[in-house]
GROMACS .gro file of C-alpha atoms in nm:
model
  497
    1UNK     CA    1 -13.713 -11.922  -4.842
    2UNK     CA    2 -13.441 -11.776  -4.633
    3UNK     CA    3 -13.091 -11.710  -4.753
    4UNK     CA    4 -12.931 -11.961  -4.536
    5UNK     CA    5 -13.161 -12.230  -4.672
    6UNK     CA    6 -13.072 -12.131  -5.026
    7UNK     CA    7 -12.710 -12.139  -4.955
    8UNK     CA    8 -12.741 -12.479  -4.784
    9UNK     CA    9 -12.931 -12.630  -5.086
   10UNK     CA   10 -12.685 -12.462  -5.332
   11UNK     CA   11 -12.384 -12.610  -5.152
   12UNK     CA   12 -12.545 -12.948  -5.087
   13UNK     CA   13 -12.568 -13.040  -5.462
   14UNK     CA   14 -12.195 -12.979  -5.550
   15UNK     CA   15 -12.087 -13.155  -5.230
   16UNK     CA   16 -12.320 -13.448  -5.324
   17UNK     CA   17 -12.157 -13.475  -5.667
   18UNK     CA   18 -11.807 -13.467  -5.503
   19UNK     CA   19 -11.906 -13.738  -5.258
   20UNK     CA   20 -12.034 -13.940  -5.561
   21UNK     CA   21 -11.687 -13.883  -5.727
   22UNK     CA   22 -11.526 -14.006  -5.404
   23UNK     CA   23 -11.739 -14.308  -5.376
   24UNK     CA   24 -11.656 -14.400  -5.735
   25UNK     CA   25 -11.287 -14.363  -5.663
   26UNK     CA   26 -11.312 -14.562  -5.340
   27UNK     CA   27 -11.501 -14.839  -5.523
   28UNK     CA   28 -11.231 -14.862  -5.788
   29UNK     CA   29 -10.979 -14.879  -5.508
   30UNK     CA   30 -11.170 -15.158  -5.354
   31UNK     CA   31 -11.177 -15.336  -5.683
   32UNK     CA   32 -10.803 -15.296  -5.731
   33UNK     CA   33 -10.745 -15.420  -5.379
   34UNK     CA   34 -10.965 -15.721  -5.442
   35UNK     CA   35 -10.782 -15.808  -5.750
   36UNK     CA   36 -10.446 -15.793  -5.574
   37UNK     CA   37 -10.591 -15.997  -5.287
   38UNK     CA   38 -10.708 -16.259  -5.539
   39UNK     CA   39 -10.359 -16.281  -5.688
   40UNK     CA   40 -10.214 -16.308  -5.345
   41UNK     CA   41 -10.449 -16.563  -5.222
   42UNK     CA   42 -10.492 -16.780  -5.538
   43UNK     CA   43 -10.166 -16.744  -5.734
   44UNK     CA   44  -9.905 -16.658  -5.483
   45UNK     CA   45 -10.040 -16.907  -5.213
   46UNK     CA   46 -10.042 -17.188  -5.454
   47UNK     CA   47  -9.703 -17.089  -5.595
   48UNK     CA   48  -9.562 -17.094  -5.242
   49UNK     CA   49  -9.677 -17.460  -5.209
   50UNK     CA   50  -9.546 -17.555  -5.554
   51UNK     CA   51  -9.217 -17.390  -5.471
   52UNK     CA   52  -9.175 -17.605  -5.166
   53UNK     CA   53  -9.267 -17.913  -5.360
   54UNK     CA   54  -9.021 -17.811  -5.637
   55UNK     CA   55  -8.745 -17.762  -5.379
   56UNK     CA   56  -8.818 -18.113  -5.222
   57UNK     CA   57  -8.817 -18.285  -5.560
   58UNK     CA   58  -8.504 -18.117  -5.658
   59UNK     CA   59  -8.348 -18.225  -5.323
   60UNK     CA   60  -8.432 -18.585  -5.431
   61UNK     CA   61  -8.250 -18.522  -5.778
   62UNK     CA   62  -7.953 -18.377  -5.587
   63UNK     CA   63  -7.942 -18.687  -5.352
   64UNK     CA   64  -7.961 -18.924  -5.651
   65UNK     CA   65  -7.682 -18.732  -5.820
   66UNK     CA   66  -7.459 -18.729  -5.517
   67UNK     CA   67  -7.532 -19.101  -5.461
   68UNK     CA   68  -7.407 -19.175  -5.822
   69UNK     CA   69  -7.097 -18.978  -5.760
   70UNK     CA   70  -7.035 -19.164  -5.426
   71UNK     CA   71  -7.087 -19.489  -5.587
   72UNK     CA   72  -6.834 -19.409  -5.853
   73UNK     CA   73  -6.586 -19.338  -5.580
   74UNK     CA   74  -6.642 -19.676  -5.416
   75UNK     CA   75  -6.881 -19.584  -5.132
   76UNK     CA   76  -7.143 -19.826  -5.010
   77UNK     CA   77  -7.491 -19.851  -5.158
   78UNK     CA   78  -7.643 -19.831  -4.804
   79UNK     CA   79  -7.511 -19.474  -4.748
   80UNK     CA   80  -7.650 -19.358  -5.087
   81UNK     CA   81  -7.984 -19.533  -5.029
   82UNK     CA   82  -8.024 -19.378  -4.690
   83UNK     CA   83  -7.983 -19.028  -4.809
   84UNK     CA   84  -8.209 -19.073  -5.103
   85UNK     CA   85  -8.474 -19.233  -4.873
   86UNK     CA   86  -8.452 -18.937  -4.643
   87UNK     CA   87  -8.507 -18.693  -4.930
   88UNK     CA   88  -8.793 -18.910  -5.046
   89UNK     CA   89  -8.956 -18.883  -4.708
   90UNK     CA   90  -8.918 -18.509  -4.697
   91UNK     CA   91  -9.078 -18.486  -5.037
   92UNK     CA   92  -9.382 -18.705  -4.921
   93UNK     CA   93  -9.404 -18.488  -4.608
   94UNK     CA   94  -9.420 -18.170  -4.814
   95UNK     CA   95  -9.687 -18.313  -5.035
   96UNK     CA   96  -9.894 -18.424  -4.738
   97UNK     CA   97  -9.867 -18.091  -4.564
   98UNK     CA   98  -9.936 -17.878  -4.867
   99UNK     CA   99 -10.214 -17.607  -4.784
  100UNK     CA  100 -10.285 -17.538  -5.149
  101UNK     CA  101 -10.340 -17.792  -5.426
  102UNK     CA  102 -10.053 -17.858  -5.643
  103UNK     CA  103 -10.109 -17.819  -6.025
  104UNK     CA  104 -10.093 -18.133  -6.227
  105UNK     CA  105  -9.798 -17.995  -6.441
  106UNK     CA  106  -9.596 -17.992  -6.130
  107UNK     CA  107  -9.716 -18.320  -5.978
  108UNK     CA  108  -9.621 -18.525  -6.281
  109UNK     CA  109  -9.242 -18.485  -6.260
  110UNK     CA  110  -9.262 -18.500  -5.872
  111UNK     CA  111  -9.441 -18.850  -5.900
  112UNK     CA  112  -9.171 -18.959  -6.139
  113UNK     CA  113  -8.904 -18.859  -5.892
  114UNK     CA  114  -9.078 -19.047  -5.620
  115UNK     CA  115  -9.092 -19.357  -5.839
  116UNK     CA  116  -8.720 -19.323  -5.929
  117UNK     CA  117  -8.607 -19.273  -5.573
  118UNK     CA  118  -8.809 -19.563  -5.456
  119UNK     CA  119  -8.663 -19.797  -5.721
  120UNK     CA  120  -8.303 -19.704  -5.679
  121UNK     CA  121  -8.326 -19.722  -5.307
  122UNK     CA  122  -8.492 -20.054  -5.268
  123UNK     CA  123  -8.221 -20.271  -5.413
  124UNK     CA  124  -7.860 -20.243  -5.500
  125UNK     CA  125  -7.866 -19.864  -5.510
  126UNK     CA  126  -7.512 -19.813  -5.665
  127UNK     CA  127  -7.604 -20.065  -5.944
  128UNK     CA  128  -7.924 -19.878  -6.023
  129UNK     CA  129  -7.757 -19.533  -6.006
  130UNK     CA  130  -7.466 -19.616  -6.238
  131UNK     CA  131  -7.680 -19.750  -6.519
  132UNK     CA  132  -7.722 -19.549  -6.841
  133UNK     CA  133  -8.100 -19.590  -6.808
  134UNK     CA  134  -8.112 -19.418  -6.469
  135UNK     CA  135  -7.875 -19.147  -6.586
  136UNK     CA  136  -8.102 -19.074  -6.895
  137UNK     CA  137  -8.410 -19.088  -6.676
  138UNK     CA  138  -8.267 -18.845  -6.438
  139UNK     CA  139  -8.186 -18.599  -6.724
  140UNK     CA  140  -8.530 -18.635  -6.857
  141UNK     CA  141  -8.689 -18.573  -6.515
  142UNK     CA  142  -8.462 -18.273  -6.455
  143UNK     CA  143  -8.575 -18.114  -6.787
  144UNK     CA  144  -8.938 -18.197  -6.711
  145UNK     CA  145  -8.917 -18.045  -6.363
  146UNK     CA  146  -8.755 -17.736  -6.496
  147UNK     CA  147  -9.008 -17.688  -6.774
  148UNK     CA  148  -9.298 -17.741  -6.527
  149UNK     CA  149  -9.154 -17.470  -6.314
  150UNK     CA  150  -9.098 -17.238  -6.602
  151UNK     CA  151  -9.458 -17.297  -6.709
  152UNK     CA  152  -9.585 -17.209  -6.364
  153UNK     CA  153  -9.383 -16.884  -6.376
  154UNK     CA  154  -9.530 -16.796  -6.712
  155UNK     CA  155  -9.891 -16.866  -6.574
  156UNK     CA  156  -9.826 -16.645  -6.277
  157UNK     CA  157  -9.687 -16.370  -6.502
  158UNK     CA  158 -10.000 -16.398  -6.723
  159UNK     CA  159 -10.223 -16.375  -6.418
  160UNK     CA  160 -10.047 -16.072  -6.293
  161UNK     CA  161 -10.065 -15.902  -6.635
  162UNK     CA  162 -10.445 -15.971  -6.642
  163UNK     CA  163 -10.490 -15.824  -6.298
  164UNK     CA  164 -10.278 -15.539  -6.377
  165UNK     CA  165 -10.485 -15.464  -6.682
  166UNK     CA  166 -10.815 -15.488  -6.472
  167UNK     CA  167 -10.664 -15.267  -6.213
  168UNK     CA  168 -10.566 -15.016  -6.481
  169UNK     CA  169 -10.903 -15.020  -6.631
  170UNK     CA  170 -11.064 -14.967  -6.290
  171UNK     CA  171 -10.826 -14.684  -6.212
  172UNK     CA  172 -10.880 -14.516  -6.549
  173UNK     CA  173 -11.251 -14.547  -6.508
  174UNK     CA  174 -11.239 -14.404  -6.158
  175UNK     CA  175 -11.015 -14.122  -6.271
  176UNK     CA  176 -11.233 -14.025  -6.572
  177UNK     CA  177 -11.552 -14.059  -6.369
  178UNK     CA  178 -11.399 -13.846  -6.083
  179UNK     CA  179 -11.283 -13.582  -6.330
  180UNK     CA  180 -11.621 -13.566  -6.485
  181UNK     CA  181 -11.806 -13.555  -6.166
  182UNK     CA  182 -11.573 -13.285  -6.026
  183UNK     CA  183 -11.609 -13.061  -6.342
  184UNK     CA  184 -11.982 -13.117  -6.324
  185UNK     CA  185 -11.973 -13.017  -5.950
  186UNK     CA  186 -11.775 -12.707  -6.036
  187UNK     CA  187 -12.008 -12.597  -6.320
  188UNK     CA  188 -12.309 -12.665  -6.098
  189UNK     CA  189 -12.138 -12.460  -5.813
  190UNK     CA  190 -12.081 -12.173  -6.044
  191UNK     CA  191 -12.426 -12.168  -6.186
  192UNK     CA  192 -12.587 -12.194  -5.845
  193UNK     CA  193 -12.359 -11.933  -5.704
  194UNK     CA  194 -12.461 -11.699  -6.003
  195UNK     CA  195 -12.836 -11.787  -5.944
  196UNK     CA  196 -12.812 -11.719  -5.561
  197UNK     CA  197 -12.614 -11.394  -5.641
  198UNK     CA  198 -12.885 -11.283  -5.868
  199UNK     CA  199 -13.159 -11.352  -5.623
  200UNK     CA  200 -12.976 -11.132  -5.377
  201UNK     CA  201 -12.810 -10.873  -5.603
  202UNK     CA  202 -13.109 -10.790  -5.811
  203UNK     CA  203 -13.349 -10.719  -5.518
  204UNK     CA  204 -13.075 -10.526  -5.347
  205UNK     CA  205 -13.014 -10.322  -5.665
  206UNK     CA  206 -13.391 -10.253  -5.681
  207UNK     CA  207 -13.384 -10.154  -5.315
  208UNK     CA  208 -13.081  -9.930  -5.378
  209UNK     CA  209 -13.254  -9.751  -5.672
  210UNK     CA  210 -13.565  -9.699  -5.457
  211UNK     CA  211 -13.355  -9.577  -5.162
  212UNK     CA  212 -13.167  -9.334  -5.384
  213UNK     CA  213 -13.503  -9.189  -5.496
  214UNK     CA  214 -13.618  -9.157  -5.135
  215UNK     CA  215 -13.285  -8.992  -5.058
  216UNK     CA  216 -13.342  -8.734  -5.335
  217UNK     CA  217 -13.679  -8.650  -5.168
  218UNK     CA  218 -13.900  -8.848  -5.393
  219UNK     CA  219 -14.140  -9.023  -5.135
  220UNK     CA  220 -14.388  -9.135  -5.401
  221UNK     CA  221 -14.185  -9.441  -5.507
  222UNK     CA  222 -14.284  -9.776  -5.363
  223UNK     CA  223 -14.014  -9.984  -5.199
  224UNK     CA  224 -14.065 -10.354  -5.272
  225UNK     CA  225 -13.841 -10.643  -5.362
  226UNK     CA  226 -13.856 -11.016  -5.418
  227UNK     CA  227 -13.595 -11.273  -5.313
  228UNK     CA  228 -13.472 -11.429  -4.992
  229UNK     CA  229 -13.679 -11.371  -4.682
  230UNK     CA  230 -13.424 -11.151  -4.534
  231UNK     CA  231 -13.436 -10.909  -4.837
  232UNK     CA  232 -13.815 -10.921  -4.826
  233UNK     CA  233 -13.819 -10.818  -4.469
  234UNK     CA  234 -13.571 -10.545  -4.524
  235UNK     CA  235 -13.784 -10.407  -4.808
  236UNK     CA  236 -14.080 -10.411  -4.581
  237UNK     CA  237 -13.902 -10.217  -4.316
  238UNK     CA  238 -13.772  -9.968  -4.574
  239UNK     CA  239 -14.123  -9.928  -4.704
  240UNK     CA  240 -14.240  -9.850  -4.353
  241UNK     CA  241 -13.959  -9.596  -4.328
  242UNK     CA  242 -14.048  -9.433  -4.650
  243UNK     CA  243 -14.417  -9.399  -4.558
  244UNK     CA  244 -14.304  -9.239  -4.224
  245UNK     CA  245 -14.060  -9.008  -4.414
  246UNK     CA  246 -14.335  -8.911  -4.644
  247UNK     CA  247 -14.558  -8.825  -4.357
  248UNK     CA  248 -14.286  -8.617  -4.200
  249UNK     CA  249 -14.211  -8.441  -4.526
  250UNK     CA  250 -14.581  -8.362  -4.562
  251UNK     CA  251 -14.590  -8.233  -4.210
  252UNK     CA  252 -14.272  -8.029  -4.268
  253UNK     CA  253 -14.403  -7.879  -4.600
  254UNK     CA  254 -14.736  -7.798  -4.417
  255UNK     CA  255 -14.544  -7.645  -4.123
  256UNK     CA  256 -14.327  -7.433  -4.350
  257UNK     CA  257 -14.623  -7.319  -4.561
  258UNK     CA  258 -14.821  -7.229  -4.236
  259UNK     CA  259 -14.523  -7.050  -4.083
  260UNK     CA  260 -14.438  -6.881  -4.396
  261UNK     CA  261 -14.785  -6.757  -4.452
  262UNK     CA  262 -14.811  -6.632  -4.091
  263UNK     CA  263 -14.480  -6.451  -4.131
  264UNK     CA  264 -14.558  -6.295  -4.458
  265UNK     CA  265 -14.847  -6.077  -4.344
  266UNK     CA  266 -14.650  -5.897  -4.067
  267UNK     CA  267 -14.347  -5.868  -4.291
  268UNK     CA  268 -14.563  -5.707  -4.557
  269UNK     CA  269 -14.703  -5.451  -4.307
  270UNK     CA  270 -14.337  -5.376  -4.184
  271UNK     CA  271 -14.233  -5.321  -4.551
  272UNK     CA  272 -14.532  -5.080  -4.599
  273UNK     CA  273 -14.436  -4.894  -4.267
  274UNK     CA  274 -14.074  -4.860  -4.374
  275UNK     CA  275 -14.188  -4.731  -4.715
  276UNK     CA  276 -14.405  -4.465  -4.549
  277UNK     CA  277 -14.113  -4.367  -4.317
  278UNK     CA  278 -13.878  -4.348  -4.627
  279UNK     CA  279 -14.141  -4.130  -4.804
  280UNK     CA  280 -14.155  -3.882  -4.511
  281UNK     CA  281 -14.504  -3.971  -4.406
  282UNK     CA  282 -14.405  -3.949  -4.042
  283UNK     CA  283 -14.187  -3.644  -4.096
  284UNK     CA  284 -13.882  -3.558  -4.291
  285UNK     CA  285 -13.577  -3.787  -4.213
  286UNK     CA  286 -13.227  -3.665  -4.190
  287UNK     CA  287 -12.960  -3.848  -4.390
  288UNK     CA  288 -12.867  -4.080  -4.102
  289UNK     CA  289 -13.232  -4.174  -4.024
  290UNK     CA  290 -13.286  -4.230  -4.399
  291UNK     CA  291 -12.988  -4.458  -4.399
  292UNK     CA  292 -13.120  -4.671  -4.114
  293UNK     CA  293 -13.465  -4.699  -4.283
  294UNK     CA  294 -13.295  -4.804  -4.596
  295UNK     CA  295 -13.101  -5.088  -4.407
  296UNK     CA  296 -13.431  -5.191  -4.252
  297UNK     CA  297 -13.604  -5.199  -4.586
  298UNK     CA  298 -13.323  -5.420  -4.733
  299UNK     CA  299 -13.344  -5.662  -4.444
  300UNK     CA  300 -13.718  -5.667  -4.469
  301UNK     CA  301 -13.704  -5.740  -4.843
  302UNK     CA  302 -13.454  -6.013  -4.770
  303UNK     CA  303 -13.692  -6.176  -4.521
  304UNK     CA  304 -13.987  -6.143  -4.747
  305UNK     CA  305 -13.781  -6.315  -5.027
  306UNK     CA  306 -13.709  -6.602  -4.787
  307UNK     CA  307 -14.070  -6.645  -4.680
  308UNK     CA  308 -14.181  -6.636  -5.048
  309UNK     CA  309 -13.924  -6.896  -5.144
  310UNK     CA  310 -14.049  -7.121  -4.869
  311UNK     CA  311 -14.406  -7.078  -4.978
  312UNK     CA  312 -14.317  -7.146  -5.343
  313UNK     CA  313 -14.113  -7.446  -5.259
  314UNK     CA  314 -14.390  -7.587  -5.047
  315UNK     CA  315 -14.642  -7.534  -5.319
  316UNK     CA  316 -14.432  -7.696  -5.583
  317UNK     CA  317 -14.367  -7.996  -5.379
  318UNK     CA  318 -14.734  -8.012  -5.291
  319UNK     CA  319 -14.821  -8.035  -5.655
  320UNK     CA  320 -14.996  -7.708  -5.686
  321UNK     CA  321 -15.057  -7.641  -6.062
  322UNK     CA  322 -14.839  -7.365  -6.234
  323UNK     CA  323 -14.992  -7.053  -6.346
  324UNK     CA  324 -14.861  -7.081  -6.704
  325UNK     CA  325 -14.917  -6.841  -6.982
  326UNK     CA  326 -14.878  -6.932  -7.347
  327UNK     CA  327 -14.642  -6.724  -7.554
  328UNK     CA  328 -14.462  -6.579  -7.258
  329UNK     CA  329 -14.136  -6.398  -7.358
  330UNK     CA  330 -13.831  -6.563  -7.211
  331UNK     CA  331 -13.624  -6.261  -7.283
  332UNK     CA  332 -13.853  -6.031  -7.083
  333UNK     CA  333 -13.847  -6.270  -6.792
  334UNK     CA  334 -13.460  -6.260  -6.797
  335UNK     CA  335 -13.443  -5.886  -6.821
  336UNK     CA  336 -13.709  -5.846  -6.530
  337UNK     CA  337 -13.502  -6.097  -6.314
  338UNK     CA  338 -13.194  -5.897  -6.365
  339UNK     CA  339 -13.361  -5.569  -6.296
  340UNK     CA  340 -13.482  -5.706  -5.968
  341UNK     CA  341 -13.124  -5.786  -5.862
  342UNK     CA  342 -12.962  -5.476  -6.020
  343UNK     CA  343 -12.989  -5.266  -5.706
  344UNK     CA  344 -12.807  -5.506  -5.493
  345UNK     CA  345 -12.548  -5.560  -5.769
  346UNK     CA  346 -12.468  -5.194  -5.789
  347UNK     CA  347 -12.440  -5.172  -5.409
  348UNK     CA  348 -12.168  -5.444  -5.424
  349UNK     CA  349 -12.001  -5.288  -5.721
  350UNK     CA  350 -12.077  -5.587  -5.949
  351UNK     CA  351 -12.191  -5.539  -6.303
  352UNK     CA  352 -12.446  -5.765  -6.460
  353UNK     CA  353 -12.422  -5.802  -6.829
  354UNK     CA  354 -12.714  -5.955  -7.027
  355UNK     CA  355 -12.716  -6.094  -7.372
  356UNK     CA  356 -13.022  -6.217  -7.572
  357UNK     CA  357 -12.887  -6.300  -7.923
  358UNK     CA  358 -13.113  -6.408  -8.201
  359UNK     CA  359 -13.488  -6.391  -8.230
  360UNK     CA  360 -13.704  -6.356  -7.918
  361UNK     CA  361 -13.789  -6.668  -7.735
  362UNK     CA  362 -14.144  -6.761  -7.654
  363UNK     CA  363 -14.258  -7.031  -7.420
  364UNK     CA  364 -14.539  -7.163  -7.207
  365UNK     CA  365 -14.434  -7.039  -6.865
  366UNK     CA  366 -14.523  -6.936  -6.526
  367UNK     CA  367 -14.349  -6.613  -6.566
  368UNK     CA  368 -14.352  -6.506  -6.193
  369UNK     CA  369 -14.186  -6.835  -6.085
  370UNK     CA  370 -13.935  -6.849  -6.377
  371UNK     CA  371 -13.834  -6.500  -6.306
  372UNK     CA  372 -13.785  -6.581  -5.937
  373UNK     CA  373 -13.573  -6.884  -6.038
  374UNK     CA  374 -13.348  -6.677  -6.263
  375UNK     CA  375 -13.336  -6.401  -6.000
  376UNK     CA  376 -13.211  -6.657  -5.737
  377UNK     CA  377 -12.934  -6.774  -5.974
  378UNK     CA  378 -12.830  -6.413  -6.049
  379UNK     CA  379 -12.837  -6.323  -5.688
  380UNK     CA  380 -12.632  -6.614  -5.600
  381UNK     CA  381 -12.367  -6.510  -5.862
  382UNK     CA  382 -12.363  -6.142  -5.745
  383UNK     CA  383 -12.325  -6.262  -5.383
  384UNK     CA  384 -11.999  -6.464  -5.461
  385UNK     CA  385 -11.853  -6.182  -5.678
  386UNK     CA  386 -11.616  -5.912  -5.553
  387UNK     CA  387 -11.625  -5.540  -5.634
  388UNK     CA  388 -11.537  -5.480  -5.997
  389UNK     CA  389 -11.615  -5.825  -6.116
  390UNK     CA  390 -11.889  -5.915  -6.379
  391UNK     CA  391 -12.174  -6.160  -6.391
  392UNK     CA  392 -12.271  -6.257  -6.745
  393UNK     CA  393 -12.630  -6.366  -6.821
  394UNK     CA  394 -12.699  -6.508  -7.159
  395UNK     CA  395 -12.993  -6.657  -7.341
  396UNK     CA  396 -12.927  -6.896  -7.632
  397UNK     CA  397 -13.165  -7.098  -7.851
  398UNK     CA  398 -13.027  -7.463  -7.865
  399UNK     CA  399 -13.151  -7.777  -8.047
  400UNK     CA  400 -13.080  -8.004  -7.740
  401UNK     CA  401 -13.179  -7.985  -7.391
  402UNK     CA  402 -13.043  -8.155  -7.073
  403UNK     CA  403 -12.906  -8.505  -7.137
  404UNK     CA  404 -12.940  -8.460  -7.504
  405UNK     CA  405 -13.317  -8.422  -7.514
  406UNK     CA  406 -13.420  -8.308  -7.863
  407UNK     CA  407 -13.649  -8.009  -7.926
  408UNK     CA  408 -13.618  -7.627  -7.920
  409UNK     CA  409 -13.486  -7.498  -7.588
  410UNK     CA  410 -13.388  -7.183  -7.439
  411UNK     CA  411 -13.050  -7.209  -7.253
  412UNK     CA  412 -13.005  -6.949  -6.988
  413UNK     CA  413 -12.644  -6.938  -6.854
  414UNK     CA  414 -12.527  -6.726  -6.554
  415UNK     CA  415 -12.154  -6.710  -6.518
  416UNK     CA  416 -11.958  -6.533  -6.249
  417UNK     CA  417 -11.587  -6.461  -6.173
  418UNK     CA  418 -11.601  -6.580  -5.814
  419UNK     CA  419 -11.403  -6.873  -5.663
  420UNK     CA  420 -11.610  -7.146  -5.815
  421UNK     CA  421 -11.820  -7.426  -5.652
  422UNK     CA  422 -11.656  -7.593  -5.344
  423UNK     CA  423 -11.610  -7.966  -5.422
  424UNK     CA  424 -11.766  -8.077  -5.095
  425UNK     CA  425 -12.103  -7.932  -5.201
  426UNK     CA  426 -12.100  -7.987  -5.589
  427UNK     CA  427 -12.329  -8.291  -5.566
  428UNK     CA  428 -12.585  -8.137  -5.338
  429UNK     CA  429 -12.568  -7.775  -5.429
  430UNK     CA  430 -12.936  -7.775  -5.541
  431UNK     CA  431 -13.069  -7.959  -5.228
  432UNK     CA  432 -13.275  -7.761  -4.983
  433UNK     CA  433 -13.135  -7.637  -4.670
  434UNK     CA  434 -12.766  -7.730  -4.780
  435UNK     CA  435 -12.536  -7.440  -4.694
  436UNK     CA  436 -12.169  -7.391  -4.707
  437UNK     CA  437 -11.935  -7.091  -4.690
  438UNK     CA  438 -11.754  -7.004  -5.012
  439UNK     CA  439 -11.394  -6.916  -4.952
  440UNK     CA  440 -11.251  -6.588  -5.113
  441UNK     CA  441 -11.606  -6.452  -5.156
  442UNK     CA  442 -11.816  -6.192  -4.972
  443UNK     CA  443 -12.123  -6.430  -4.975
  444UNK     CA  444 -12.289  -6.495  -4.641
  445UNK     CA  445 -12.409  -6.835  -4.550
  446UNK     CA  446 -12.797  -6.845  -4.597
  447UNK     CA  447 -13.050  -7.115  -4.547
  448UNK     CA  448 -12.996  -7.287  -4.879
  449UNK     CA  449 -13.333  -7.248  -5.055
  450UNK     CA  450 -13.263  -7.026  -5.367
  451UNK     CA  451 -13.094  -7.276  -5.576
  452UNK     CA  452 -13.331  -7.554  -5.454
  453UNK     CA  453 -13.638  -7.351  -5.559
  454UNK     CA  454 -13.476  -7.263  -5.897
  455UNK     CA  455 -13.434  -7.622  -5.979
  456UNK     CA  456 -13.789  -7.720  -5.856
  457UNK     CA  457 -13.936  -7.441  -6.084
  458UNK     CA  458 -13.729  -7.533  -6.380
  459UNK     CA  459 -13.812  -7.896  -6.352
  460UNK     CA  460 -14.182  -7.817  -6.309
  461UNK     CA  461 -14.164  -7.665  -6.648
  462UNK     CA  462 -13.995  -7.976  -6.809
  463UNK     CA  463 -13.643  -7.837  -6.811
  464UNK     CA  464 -13.343  -7.870  -6.581
  465UNK     CA  465 -13.057  -7.690  -6.433
  466UNK     CA  466 -12.681  -7.775  -6.385
  467UNK     CA  467 -12.373  -7.610  -6.223
  468UNK     CA  468 -12.018  -7.640  -6.317
  469UNK     CA  469 -11.687  -7.457  -6.288
  470UNK     CA  470 -11.614  -7.209  -6.566
  471UNK     CA  471 -11.279  -7.279  -6.739
  472UNK     CA  472 -11.219  -6.908  -6.739
  473UNK     CA  473 -11.275  -6.893  -6.363
  474UNK     CA  474 -11.575  -6.884  -6.141
  475UNK     CA  475 -11.890  -7.094  -6.175
  476UNK     CA  476 -12.151  -7.109  -6.438
  477UNK     CA  477 -12.510  -7.223  -6.404
  478UNK     CA  478 -12.702  -7.337  -6.707
  479UNK     CA  479 -13.084  -7.363  -6.721
  480UNK     CA  480 -13.285  -7.523  -7.004
  481UNK     CA  481 -13.655  -7.423  -7.060
  482UNK     CA  482 -13.843  -7.594  -7.340
  483UNK     CA  483 -13.979  -7.352  -7.599
  484UNK     CA  484 -14.253  -7.614  -7.725
  485UNK     CA  485 -14.601  -7.543  -7.599
  486UNK     CA  486 -14.636  -7.914  -7.499
  487UNK     CA  487 -14.343  -7.936  -7.263
  488UNK     CA  488 -14.187  -8.291  -7.185
  489UNK     CA  489 -14.254  -8.440  -6.849
  490UNK     CA  490 -14.004  -8.343  -6.583
  491UNK     CA  491 -14.017  -8.704  -6.462
  492UNK     CA  492 -13.814  -8.808  -6.771
  493UNK     CA  493 -13.530  -8.601  -6.662
  494UNK     CA  494 -13.243  -8.730  -6.426
  495UNK     CA  495 -13.266  -8.638  -6.061
  496UNK     CA  496 -12.909  -8.502  -6.065
  497UNK     CA  497 -12.711  -8.361  -6.351
   0.00000   0.00000   0.00000
């Protein structure tokens, strides 16, 4: 499944939950609106009609009251009867035009008012109005109409309270449901985001690890990853790239081996010819001619070392087995490597001091290659040193190897008094063909093979090598070689120290 599909699905579920929460809240709002509409249509509509009836009935009461007052002041019964009859007709008209049914509790006093108005206005109005019976009846009807209206107000209030409680319950239910669904949506969104992230980050981390291995020159690792289709396609493309790089590396190593082999034969003949000239086989050389031959010999030896380094590096990377010897003396290898570089050190005015404290160290070594590795480190230290400075070579027996590996190890340290390691090449100093000038030192820029070959040789023996700045000044290279006959696998060691 492609990443976009995963993202769409992962976002659809939280959005669906939020939509459900919105639907619940909208449903509750609809329920509240329906309750309010019910109150408005049923209660308030009926109340408006009853209010009009109440007002009309009360107008009849006012007309009867005013008629009684007028009669007491000597006015005619016809005027009082005419007003009462008009108010009675208005009350009848209101009852006939009522849109909502009037409750019985309101109709009972209204009918009594109709009967009273009809009786007092049909005969001698003043005589009826001024009797004690009429006055008492009016007071009774007045109280009855007021009680009926108060009762209707209480009913309306009770109905509003019920609807308010229903609306409150609906709103509370909607709020709690919405909060629960929102929290669930948030939790689901977080869980899905973490899952989607893992489906992307884990394959990418695996790809990153494989690419770092390829970047360090390990083309045997297989690049593969599971996850979204895009990551899978990227892994396939990177695997194609890895195979192509492996092919190019194989071609490069084959080319270097072939070229180095082809160069080594003529260089060997040139060295022999120069040795014959220096020995006077072609005639005695004067001092100037001898100096020229010596310069040529040094240059020839330097080129032979370069070619030999290329051949050794190619063999090691091609997996050619080491020519190990059991019980080889580490101390003898160290001294032999220092002797090889002693001539050049004396020419530069640099003193190489060697220390091998304790008992002699024996190991299962390819003595030729290990000697070459130590010689390369010493040569590098001599090259960055100035006249009068010292290079210290020391062999110690230690109980821990690189990265804290247990066992018995020979630690060979080479410390110089030069300017130290430039920060820009500290992480790649042991990579092949990495070169950089070192300020404040007489070292010339080479082709960057000596330190690379040293690390390849040491790792092939199950050890490792690291470089750091010496607190006293200069740089120090530490090399570990296992003294156990069954050396640990070099694959267990980190690629970079």
